[in-house]
mmCIF file of C-alpha atoms in Angstrom:
data_model
loop_
_atom_site.group_PDB
_atom_site.id
_atom_site.type_symbol
_atom_site.label_atom_id
_atom_site.label_comp_id
_atom_site.label_asym_id
_atom_site.label_seq_id
_atom_site.Cartn_x
_atom_site.Cartn_y
_atom_site.Cartn_z
ATOM 1 C CA MET A 1 0.000 0.000 0.000
ATOM 2 C CA ASP A 2 1.364 3.460 -0.885
ATOM 3 C CA PHE A 3 0.195 7.057 -0.437
ATOM 4 C CA ARG A 4 -1.824 6.962 -3.652
ATOM 5 C CA ASN A 5 -4.130 4.388 -2.085
ATOM 6 C CA PHE A 6 -5.117 6.913 0.555
ATOM 7 C CA LYS A 7 -5.859 9.473 -2.165
ATOM 8 C CA TYR A 8 -8.041 6.904 -3.931
ATOM 9 C CA PHE A 9 -9.830 6.014 -0.702
ATOM 10 C CA GLU A 10 -10.467 9.687 0.201
ATOM 11 C CA ALA A 11 -11.929 10.461 -3.235
ATOM 12 C CA VAL A 12 -14.323 7.490 -3.103
ATOM 13 C CA ALA A 13 -15.364 8.449 0.443
ATOM 14 C CA ARG A 14 -15.959 12.065 -0.605
ATOM 15 C CA PHE A 15 -18.067 11.232 -3.667
ATOM 16 C CA GLY A 16 -19.756 8.129 -2.274
ATOM 17 C CA ASN A 17 -19.458 6.825 -5.795
ATOM 18 C CA ILE A 18 -16.533 4.976 -7.387
ATOM 19 C CA THR A 19 -17.294 6.120 -10.948
ATOM 20 C CA LYS A 20 -17.339 9.822 -9.973
ATOM 21 C CA ALA A 21 -14.179 9.406 -7.912
ATOM 22 C CA ALA A 22 -12.454 7.701 -10.819
ATOM 23 C CA ALA A 23 -13.343 10.613 -13.107
ATOM 24 C CA GLU A 24 -11.717 13.088 -10.709
ATOM 25 C CA LEU A 25 -8.637 10.884 -10.424
ATOM 26 C CA ASN A 26 -8.375 10.563 -14.237
ATOM 27 C CA MET A 27 -8.642 6.783 -14.184
ATOM 28 C CA SER A 28 -11.289 4.258 -15.142
ATOM 29 C CA GLN A 29 -13.682 2.690 -12.658
ATOM 30 C CA PRO A 30 -12.452 -0.946 -12.661
ATOM 31 C CA PRO A 31 -8.839 -0.210 -11.601
ATOM 32 C CA LEU A 32 -10.097 2.097 -8.825
ATOM 33 C CA SER A 33 -12.450 -0.612 -7.570
ATOM 34 C CA GLN A 34 -9.521 -3.025 -7.576
ATOM 35 C CA GLN A 35 -7.367 -0.587 -5.593
ATOM 36 C CA ILE A 36 -10.084 -0.192 -2.937
ATOM 37 C CA GLN A 37 -10.573 -3.957 -2.767
ATOM 38 C CA SER A 38 -6.812 -4.409 -2.425
ATOM 39 C CA MET A 39 -6.740 -1.941 0.474
ATOM 40 C CA GLU A 40 -9.533 -3.792 2.253
ATOM 41 C CA ASN A 41 -7.763 -7.127 1.763
ATOM 42 C CA GLU A 42 -4.423 -5.772 2.999
ATOM 43 C CA MET A 43 -5.953 -4.116 6.051
ATOM 44 C CA GLY A 44 -8.304 -6.990 6.785
ATOM 45 C CA VAL A 45 -11.353 -4.725 7.205
ATOM 46 C CA LYS A 46 -14.281 -3.624 5.083
ATOM 47 C CA LEU A 47 -14.033 0.092 4.338
ATOM 48 C CA PHE A 48 -17.220 0.577 2.313
ATOM 49 C CA GLU A 49 -20.712 -0.835 2.154
ATOM 50 C CA ARG A 50 -21.766 -1.202 -1.479
ATOM 51 C CA HIS A 51 -25.279 -0.413 -2.683
ATOM 52 C CA LYS A 52 -26.944 0.305 -6.028
ATOM 53 C CA LYS A 53 -26.332 4.062 -5.983
ATOM 54 C CA GLY A 54 -22.784 3.991 -4.690
ATOM 55 C CA VAL A 55 -20.891 3.308 -1.465
ATOM 56 C CA VAL A 56 -20.978 4.450 2.161
ATOM 57 C CA LEU A 57 -18.218 4.275 4.736
ATOM 58 C CA THR A 58 -18.243 1.569 7.383
ATOM 59 C CA GLU A 59 -17.212 2.453 10.932
ATOM 60 C CA GLU A 60 -13.700 1.241 10.089
ATOM 61 C CA GLY A 61 -13.743 3.407 6.974
ATOM 62 C CA LYS A 62 -14.810 6.469 8.978
ATOM 63 C CA LEU A 63 -11.937 5.898 11.400
ATOM 64 C CA LEU A 64 -9.412 5.580 8.563
ATOM 65 C CA LEU A 65 -10.704 8.760 6.907
ATOM 66 C CA GLN A 66 -10.351 10.648 10.180
ATOM 67 C CA LYS A 67 -6.739 9.523 10.546
ATOM 68 C CA ILE A 68 -5.551 10.162 6.986
ATOM 69 C CA SER A 69 -7.319 13.479 6.319
ATOM 70 C CA PRO A 70 -4.640 15.572 8.109
ATOM 71 C CA LEU A 71 -1.925 13.691 6.196
ATOM 72 C CA LEU A 72 -3.589 14.385 2.867
ATOM 73 C CA ARG A 73 -4.010 18.078 3.712
ATOM 74 C CA GLN A 74 -0.337 18.340 4.611
ATOM 75 C CA TYR A 75 0.620 16.509 1.403
ATOM 76 C CA ASP A 76 -1.417 18.978 -0.666
ATOM 77 C CA GLU A 77 0.166 21.900 1.190
ATOM 78 C CA VAL A 78 3.622 20.613 0.325
ATOM 79 C CA LEU A 79 2.710 20.218 -3.358
ATOM 80 C CA ASN A 80 1.210 23.717 -3.499
ATOM 81 C CA TYR A 81 4.201 25.163 -1.707
ATOM 82 C CA VAL A 82 6.924 23.699 -3.919
ATOM 83 C CA SER A 83 4.947 24.378 -7.107
ATOM 84 C CA ASP A 84 4.824 28.136 -6.394
ATOM 85 C CA PRO A 85 8.222 29.776 -7.094
ATOM 86 C CA GLN A 86 7.303 32.716 -4.860
ATOM 87 C CA ASN A 87 7.371 30.403 -1.867
ATOM 88 C CA LEU A 88 11.045 29.729 -2.486
ATOM 89 C CA MET A 89 11.731 33.395 -1.747
ATOM 90 C CA MET A 90 9.300 34.255 1.045
ATOM 91 C CA GLY A 91 7.139 32.659 3.710
ATOM 92 C CA ASN A 92 3.373 32.662 3.164
ATOM 93 C CA ILE A 93 1.398 32.100 6.349
ATOM 94 C CA THR A 94 -2.351 32.292 6.931
ATOM 95 C CA VAL A 95 -3.482 33.322 10.399
ATOM 96 C CA ALA A 96 -7.124 33.061 11.532
ATOM 97 C CA ILE A 97 -8.178 35.337 14.385
ATOM 98 C CA MET A 98 -11.170 36.750 16.155
ATOM 99 C CA SER A 99 -11.538 40.343 14.966
ATOM 100 C CA SER A 100 -11.137 41.561 18.547
ATOM 101 C CA PHE A 101 -7.531 40.315 18.480
ATOM 102 C CA SER A 102 -6.401 42.222 15.403
ATOM 103 C CA ALA A 103 -4.587 44.900 17.439
ATOM 104 C CA SER A 104 -2.713 42.339 19.556
ATOM 105 C CA LEU A 105 -1.730 40.305 16.504
ATOM 106 C CA SER A 106 -0.390 43.415 14.780
ATOM 107 C CA VAL A 107 2.169 43.777 17.598
ATOM 108 C CA ALA A 108 3.412 40.218 17.039
ATOM 109 C CA LEU A 109 3.631 40.717 13.265
ATOM 110 C CA ALA A 110 5.468 44.023 13.657
ATOM 111 C CA ASN A 111 8.157 42.244 15.678
ATOM 112 C CA ILE A 112 8.489 39.549 12.997
ATOM 113 C CA TRP A 113 8.875 42.134 10.242
ATOM 114 C CA LYS A 114 11.692 43.795 12.186
ATOM 115 C CA ASP A 115 13.749 40.699 11.386
ATOM 116 C CA ASP A 116 12.256 39.592 8.074
ATOM 117 C CA LEU A 117 10.268 41.822 5.705
ATOM 118 C CA ASN A 118 9.958 38.939 3.238
ATOM 119 C CA MET A 119 7.422 37.184 5.448
ATOM 120 C CA HIS A 120 3.930 37.460 3.966
ATOM 121 C CA PHE A 121 0.769 36.964 6.023
ATOM 122 C CA SER A 122 -2.839 36.410 5.037
ATOM 123 C CA ILE A 123 -5.229 37.300 7.875
ATOM 124 C CA LYS A 124 -8.674 35.687 8.095
ATOM 125 C CA GLU A 125 -11.239 36.759 10.693
ATOM 126 C CA GLY A 126 -14.208 34.998 12.254
ATOM 127 C CA ASN A 127 -15.671 33.756 15.510
ATOM 128 C CA SER A 128 -13.947 31.053 17.560
ATOM 129 C CA ASN A 129 -15.691 28.159 15.792
ATOM 130 C CA ALA A 130 -14.779 29.565 12.388
ATOM 131 C CA VAL A 131 -11.146 30.067 13.463
ATOM 132 C CA ALA A 132 -10.894 26.473 14.719
ATOM 133 C CA SER A 133 -12.446 25.145 11.487
ATOM 134 C CA LEU A 134 -9.998 27.139 9.337
ATOM 135 C CA VAL A 135 -6.994 25.761 11.234
ATOM 136 C CA LEU A 136 -8.408 22.230 11.298
ATOM 137 C CA SER A 137 -9.052 22.215 7.541
ATOM 138 C CA GLY A 138 -5.592 23.580 6.744
ATOM 139 C CA GLU A 139 -6.965 26.857 5.343
ATOM 140 C CA ALA A 140 -5.087 28.612 8.157
ATOM 141 C CA HIS A 141 -1.769 27.601 9.687
ATOM 142 C CA ILE A 142 -2.450 29.075 13.116
ATOM 143 C CA GLY A 143 -5.326 30.771 14.935
ATOM 144 C CA ILE A 144 -6.456 32.684 18.018
ATOM 145 C CA ALA A 145 -9.740 31.510 19.530
ATOM 146 C CA ARG A 146 -11.759 31.230 22.720
ATOM 147 C CA LEU A 147 -11.656 27.987 24.661
ATOM 148 C CA PRO A 148 -12.912 25.316 24.851
ATOM 149 C CA ILE A 149 -11.813 23.885 21.487
ATOM 150 C CA HIS A 150 -13.500 20.545 20.805
ATOM 151 C CA HIS A 151 -11.039 19.133 18.258
ATOM 152 C CA LEU A 152 -8.538 16.451 19.203
ATOM 153 C CA GLU A 153 -6.450 17.267 16.112
ATOM 154 C CA LEU A 154 -5.583 20.734 17.456
ATOM 155 C CA ASN A 155 -3.035 21.863 20.017
ATOM 156 C CA TYR A 156 -3.439 25.061 21.981
ATOM 157 C CA SER A 157 -1.483 27.331 24.291
ATOM 158 C CA ILE A 158 -3.447 29.611 26.592
ATOM 159 C CA LEU A 159 -2.799 33.317 26.114
ATOM 160 C CA GLY A 160 -4.709 34.218 29.253
ATOM 161 C CA ASN A 161 -8.126 34.601 30.827
ATOM 162 C CA ASP A 162 -10.156 37.373 29.229
ATOM 163 C CA PRO A 163 -12.427 39.099 31.792
ATOM 164 C CA ILE A 164 -15.959 40.200 30.957
ATOM 165 C CA ARG A 165 -16.372 43.978 30.929
ATOM 166 C CA VAL A 166 -19.301 46.391 30.830
ATOM 167 C CA VAL A 167 -19.369 49.135 28.175
ATOM 168 C CA VAL A 168 -21.446 52.264 28.740
ATOM 169 C CA ARG A 169 -21.669 55.754 27.322
ATOM 170 C CA LYS A 170 -19.785 58.378 29.322
ATOM 171 C CA ASP A 171 -23.032 60.322 29.844
ATOM 172 C CA ASP A 172 -24.679 57.217 31.351
ATOM 173 C CA PRO A 173 -25.032 57.427 35.181
ATOM 174 C CA LEU A 174 -23.328 54.013 35.365
ATOM 175 C CA ALA A 175 -20.142 55.623 34.029
ATOM 176 C CA GLU A 176 -19.651 57.291 37.415
ATOM 177 C CA LYS A 177 -19.179 53.920 39.126
ATOM 178 C CA GLU A 178 -15.860 52.117 39.615
ATOM 179 C CA LYS A 179 -17.469 48.783 38.778
ATOM 180 C CA ILE A 180 -20.875 47.591 37.657
ATOM 181 C CA LEU A 181 -22.780 45.203 39.935
ATOM 182 C CA PRO A 182 -25.508 42.890 38.616
ATOM 183 C CA LYS A 183 -28.185 44.919 40.428
ATOM 184 C CA ASP A 184 -27.059 48.021 38.489
ATOM 185 C CA LEU A 185 -28.227 46.375 35.253
ATOM 186 C CA LYS A 186 -31.799 45.829 36.411
ATOM 187 C CA GLU A 187 -34.178 46.738 33.568
ATOM 188 C CA ARG A 188 -31.255 47.985 31.476
ATOM 189 C CA PRO A 189 -31.189 46.794 27.826
ATOM 190 C CA LEU A 190 -28.124 44.631 27.173
ATOM 191 C CA ILE A 191 -26.017 44.054 24.028
ATOM 192 C CA LEU A 192 -23.734 41.018 23.770
ATOM 193 C CA ILE A 193 -21.281 39.560 21.270
ATOM 194 C CA ARG A 194 -22.968 36.431 19.913
ATOM 195 C CA ALA A 195 -19.985 34.102 20.418
ATOM 196 C CA SER A 196 -19.861 34.860 24.150
ATOM 197 C CA THR A 197 -23.435 33.610 24.594
ATOM 198 C CA THR A 198 -22.308 30.073 23.713
ATOM 199 C CA HIS A 199 -19.601 30.125 26.380
ATOM 200 C CA SER A 200 -20.017 29.139 30.043
ATOM 201 C CA ALA A 201 -19.203 32.767 30.944
ATOM 202 C CA PHE A 202 -22.638 33.764 29.640
ATOM 203 C CA THR A 203 -24.264 31.309 32.049
ATOM 204 C CA GLN A 204 -22.318 32.906 34.898
ATOM 205 C CA ILE A 205 -23.483 36.378 33.825
ATOM 206 C CA VAL A 206 -27.113 35.253 33.802
ATOM 207 C CA GLN A 207 -26.712 33.550 37.192
ATOM 208 C CA ARG A 208 -25.317 36.718 38.752
ATOM 209 C CA LEU A 209 -28.170 38.770 37.359
ATOM 210 C CA GLU A 210 -30.795 36.284 38.526
ATOM 211 C CA GLU A 211 -29.271 36.162 42.023
ATOM 212 C CA THR A 212 -30.296 39.814 42.354
ATOM 213 C CA LYS A 213 -33.708 39.027 40.820
ATOM 214 C CA THR A 214 -32.631 40.834 37.650
ATOM 215 C CA LYS A 215 -33.982 39.270 34.466
ATOM 216 C CA PRO A 216 -31.574 39.864 31.557
ATOM 217 C CA ASN A 217 -33.097 42.195 28.958
ATOM 218 C CA ILE A 218 -30.985 41.360 25.907
ATOM 219 C CA ILE A 219 -31.961 43.592 22.995
ATOM 220 C CA ALA A 220 -29.205 42.659 20.530
ATOM 221 C CA HIS A 221 -26.443 40.178 19.691
ATOM 222 C CA THR A 222 -23.564 41.273 17.453
ATOM 223 C CA GLU A 223 -20.975 39.307 15.508
ATOM 224 C CA THR A 224 -18.134 41.764 16.168
ATOM 225 C CA SER A 225 -16.974 44.055 18.933
ATOM 226 C CA SER A 226 -16.965 47.088 16.616
ATOM 227 C CA THR A 227 -20.705 46.710 16.026
ATOM 228 C CA LEU A 228 -21.326 46.311 19.772
ATOM 229 C CA LEU A 229 -19.416 49.523 20.502
ATOM 230 C CA LYS A 230 -21.332 51.458 17.848
ATOM 231 C CA LEU A 231 -24.687 50.234 19.192
ATOM 232 C CA VAL A 232 -23.788 51.225 22.734
ATOM 233 C CA LYS A 233 -22.542 54.620 21.550
ATOM 234 C CA THR A 234 -25.677 55.470 19.569
ATOM 235 C CA GLY A 235 -28.417 53.684 21.518
ATOM 236 C CA PRO A 236 -29.797 52.926 24.959
ATOM 237 C CA GLY A 237 -28.004 49.591 25.444
ATOM 238 C CA VAL A 238 -25.250 48.526 27.831
ATOM 239 C CA GLY A 239 -22.579 46.250 26.345
ATOM 240 C CA LEU A 240 -21.155 43.074 27.913
ATOM 241 C CA ALA A 241 -18.069 41.658 26.187
ATOM 242 C CA PRO A 242 -14.588 40.184 26.778
ATOM 243 C CA HIS A 243 -12.011 42.851 27.639
ATOM 244 C CA SER A 244 -9.851 42.092 24.583
ATOM 245 C CA ALA A 245 -12.845 42.929 22.395
ATOM 246 C CA VAL A 246 -13.415 46.397 23.848
ATOM 247 C CA TYR A 247 -10.128 47.651 25.293
ATOM 248 C CA GLN A 248 -9.678 49.924 22.264
ATOM 249 C CA VAL A 249 -12.859 51.745 23.197
ATOM 250 C CA GLU A 250 -14.373 54.424 21.011
ATOM 251 C CA GLU A 251 -14.503 58.044 22.133
ATOM 252 C CA GLY A 252 -17.503 58.722 24.324
ATOM 253 C CA LEU A 253 -17.564 55.236 25.857
ATOM 254 C CA LYS A 254 -16.238 53.809 29.110
ATOM 255 C CA VAL A 255 -15.249 50.221 29.994
ATOM 256 C CA LEU A 256 -15.861 49.015 33.560
ATOM 257 C CA PRO A 257 -15.389 45.785 35.552
ATOM 258 C CA PHE A 258 -18.471 43.603 36.054
ATOM 259 C CA GLY A 259 -19.325 42.214 39.496
ATOM 260 C CA GLU A 260 -17.374 41.835 42.712
ATOM 261 C CA SER A 261 -15.129 39.240 41.030
ATOM 262 C CA ASP A 262 -14.252 38.719 37.368
ATOM 263 C CA ILE A 263 -15.893 36.259 34.985
ATOM 264 C CA TYR A 264 -13.301 34.951 32.550
ATOM 265 C CA ILE A 265 -13.215 33.504 29.037
ATOM 266 C CA PRO A 266 -9.917 31.652 28.363
ATOM 267 C CA THR A 267 -8.299 32.507 25.027
ATOM 268 C CA ALA A 268 -5.596 30.531 23.226
ATOM 269 C CA VAL A 269 -3.388 30.301 20.159
ATOM 270 C CA ILE A 270 -4.210 27.085 18.279
ATOM 271 C CA TRP A 271 -2.393 24.993 15.653
ATOM 272 C CA ARG A 272 -2.593 21.503 14.155
ATOM 273 C CA LYS A 273 -0.942 18.723 16.141
ATOM 274 C CA ASN A 274 0.986 17.502 13.099
ATOM 275 C CA GLU A 275 2.463 20.960 12.415
ATOM 276 C CA THR A 276 6.258 20.793 11.942
ATOM 277 C CA ASN A 277 6.978 23.979 9.977
ATOM 278 C CA PRO A 278 9.548 25.892 12.092
ATOM 279 C CA VAL A 279 8.180 29.234 10.834
ATOM 280 C CA ILE A 280 4.716 28.373 12.170
ATOM 281 C CA ILE A 281 6.137 27.189 15.487
ATOM 282 C CA ASN A 282 8.151 30.402 15.780
ATOM 283 C CA LEU A 283 5.059 32.498 15.016
ATOM 284 C CA LYS A 284 3.153 30.592 17.702
ATOM 285 C CA ASN A 285 5.882 31.448 20.204
ATOM 286 C CA LEU A 286 5.836 35.130 19.206
ATOM 287 C CA ILE A 287 2.041 35.280 19.561
ATOM 288 C CA ASN A 288 2.434 33.753 23.007
ATOM 289 C CA LYS A 289 4.952 36.467 23.829
ATOM 290 C CA TYR A 290 3.217 39.535 22.419
ATOM 291 C CA CYS A 291 -0.486 38.633 22.665
ATOM 292 C CA MET A 292 -0.608 37.468 26.278
ATOM 293 C CA ILE A 293 -3.711 38.654 28.145
ATOM 294 C CA LYS A 294 -2.635 40.291 31.394
#
């Protein structure tokens, strides 16, 4: 069995049809069927269940696909890399981040460019789930996301615990306080970043409000911190968001601690477990150094 067998297997699994897979692989159907049968014989397991319309993976086939997918992605990356002459002269790295971390990442990149201006970066932005998916699929080499990350194929290094903060307008009476207690938000309209509502921190926020018999009045969810800040600035709402998302506050707004003790969302730099590129590992170390949450 050689690496081509895995390519054949992946194509058949993806199409669920040997004829369609063969067309993509530029080969006829009988030899591809023979290759799959040979794999099954050599491994001593059945990888596909055959039916009239095509094939479906067995449990053993699903396990094999899970194991070889990262290898195939890395193989394709290598082929793409060596086939592009530009990559022989400069590094091309894709980083996926939450938009709230763009300022922190810029510090890390600035320090890299001090030593090497030939390093080229492509920056993709999204919520934590999107960042993890981009790194997992190989579309990004490294990412910054909120924990937890539910992917065994990814490694992570914690950058710190991001505390929840309250954002108010400076002309709001709450702006006179040193910190905002749950009782202060009674009957106040709240604006949250959508991703934070799927984290356990949101449950803690709700619990604190309910302990003071304050029912959360959430009037909006936003995808980005910039939208949250604009809504707070122009409307009646009070914002609740991780500190990293709002520390670069707009003029006319104030950021305050929430509660007697902080509620945290852990944030981490993430990368694939099979990553061996020394440039990526070095970038991970620099992000750890310059993007730490203090």
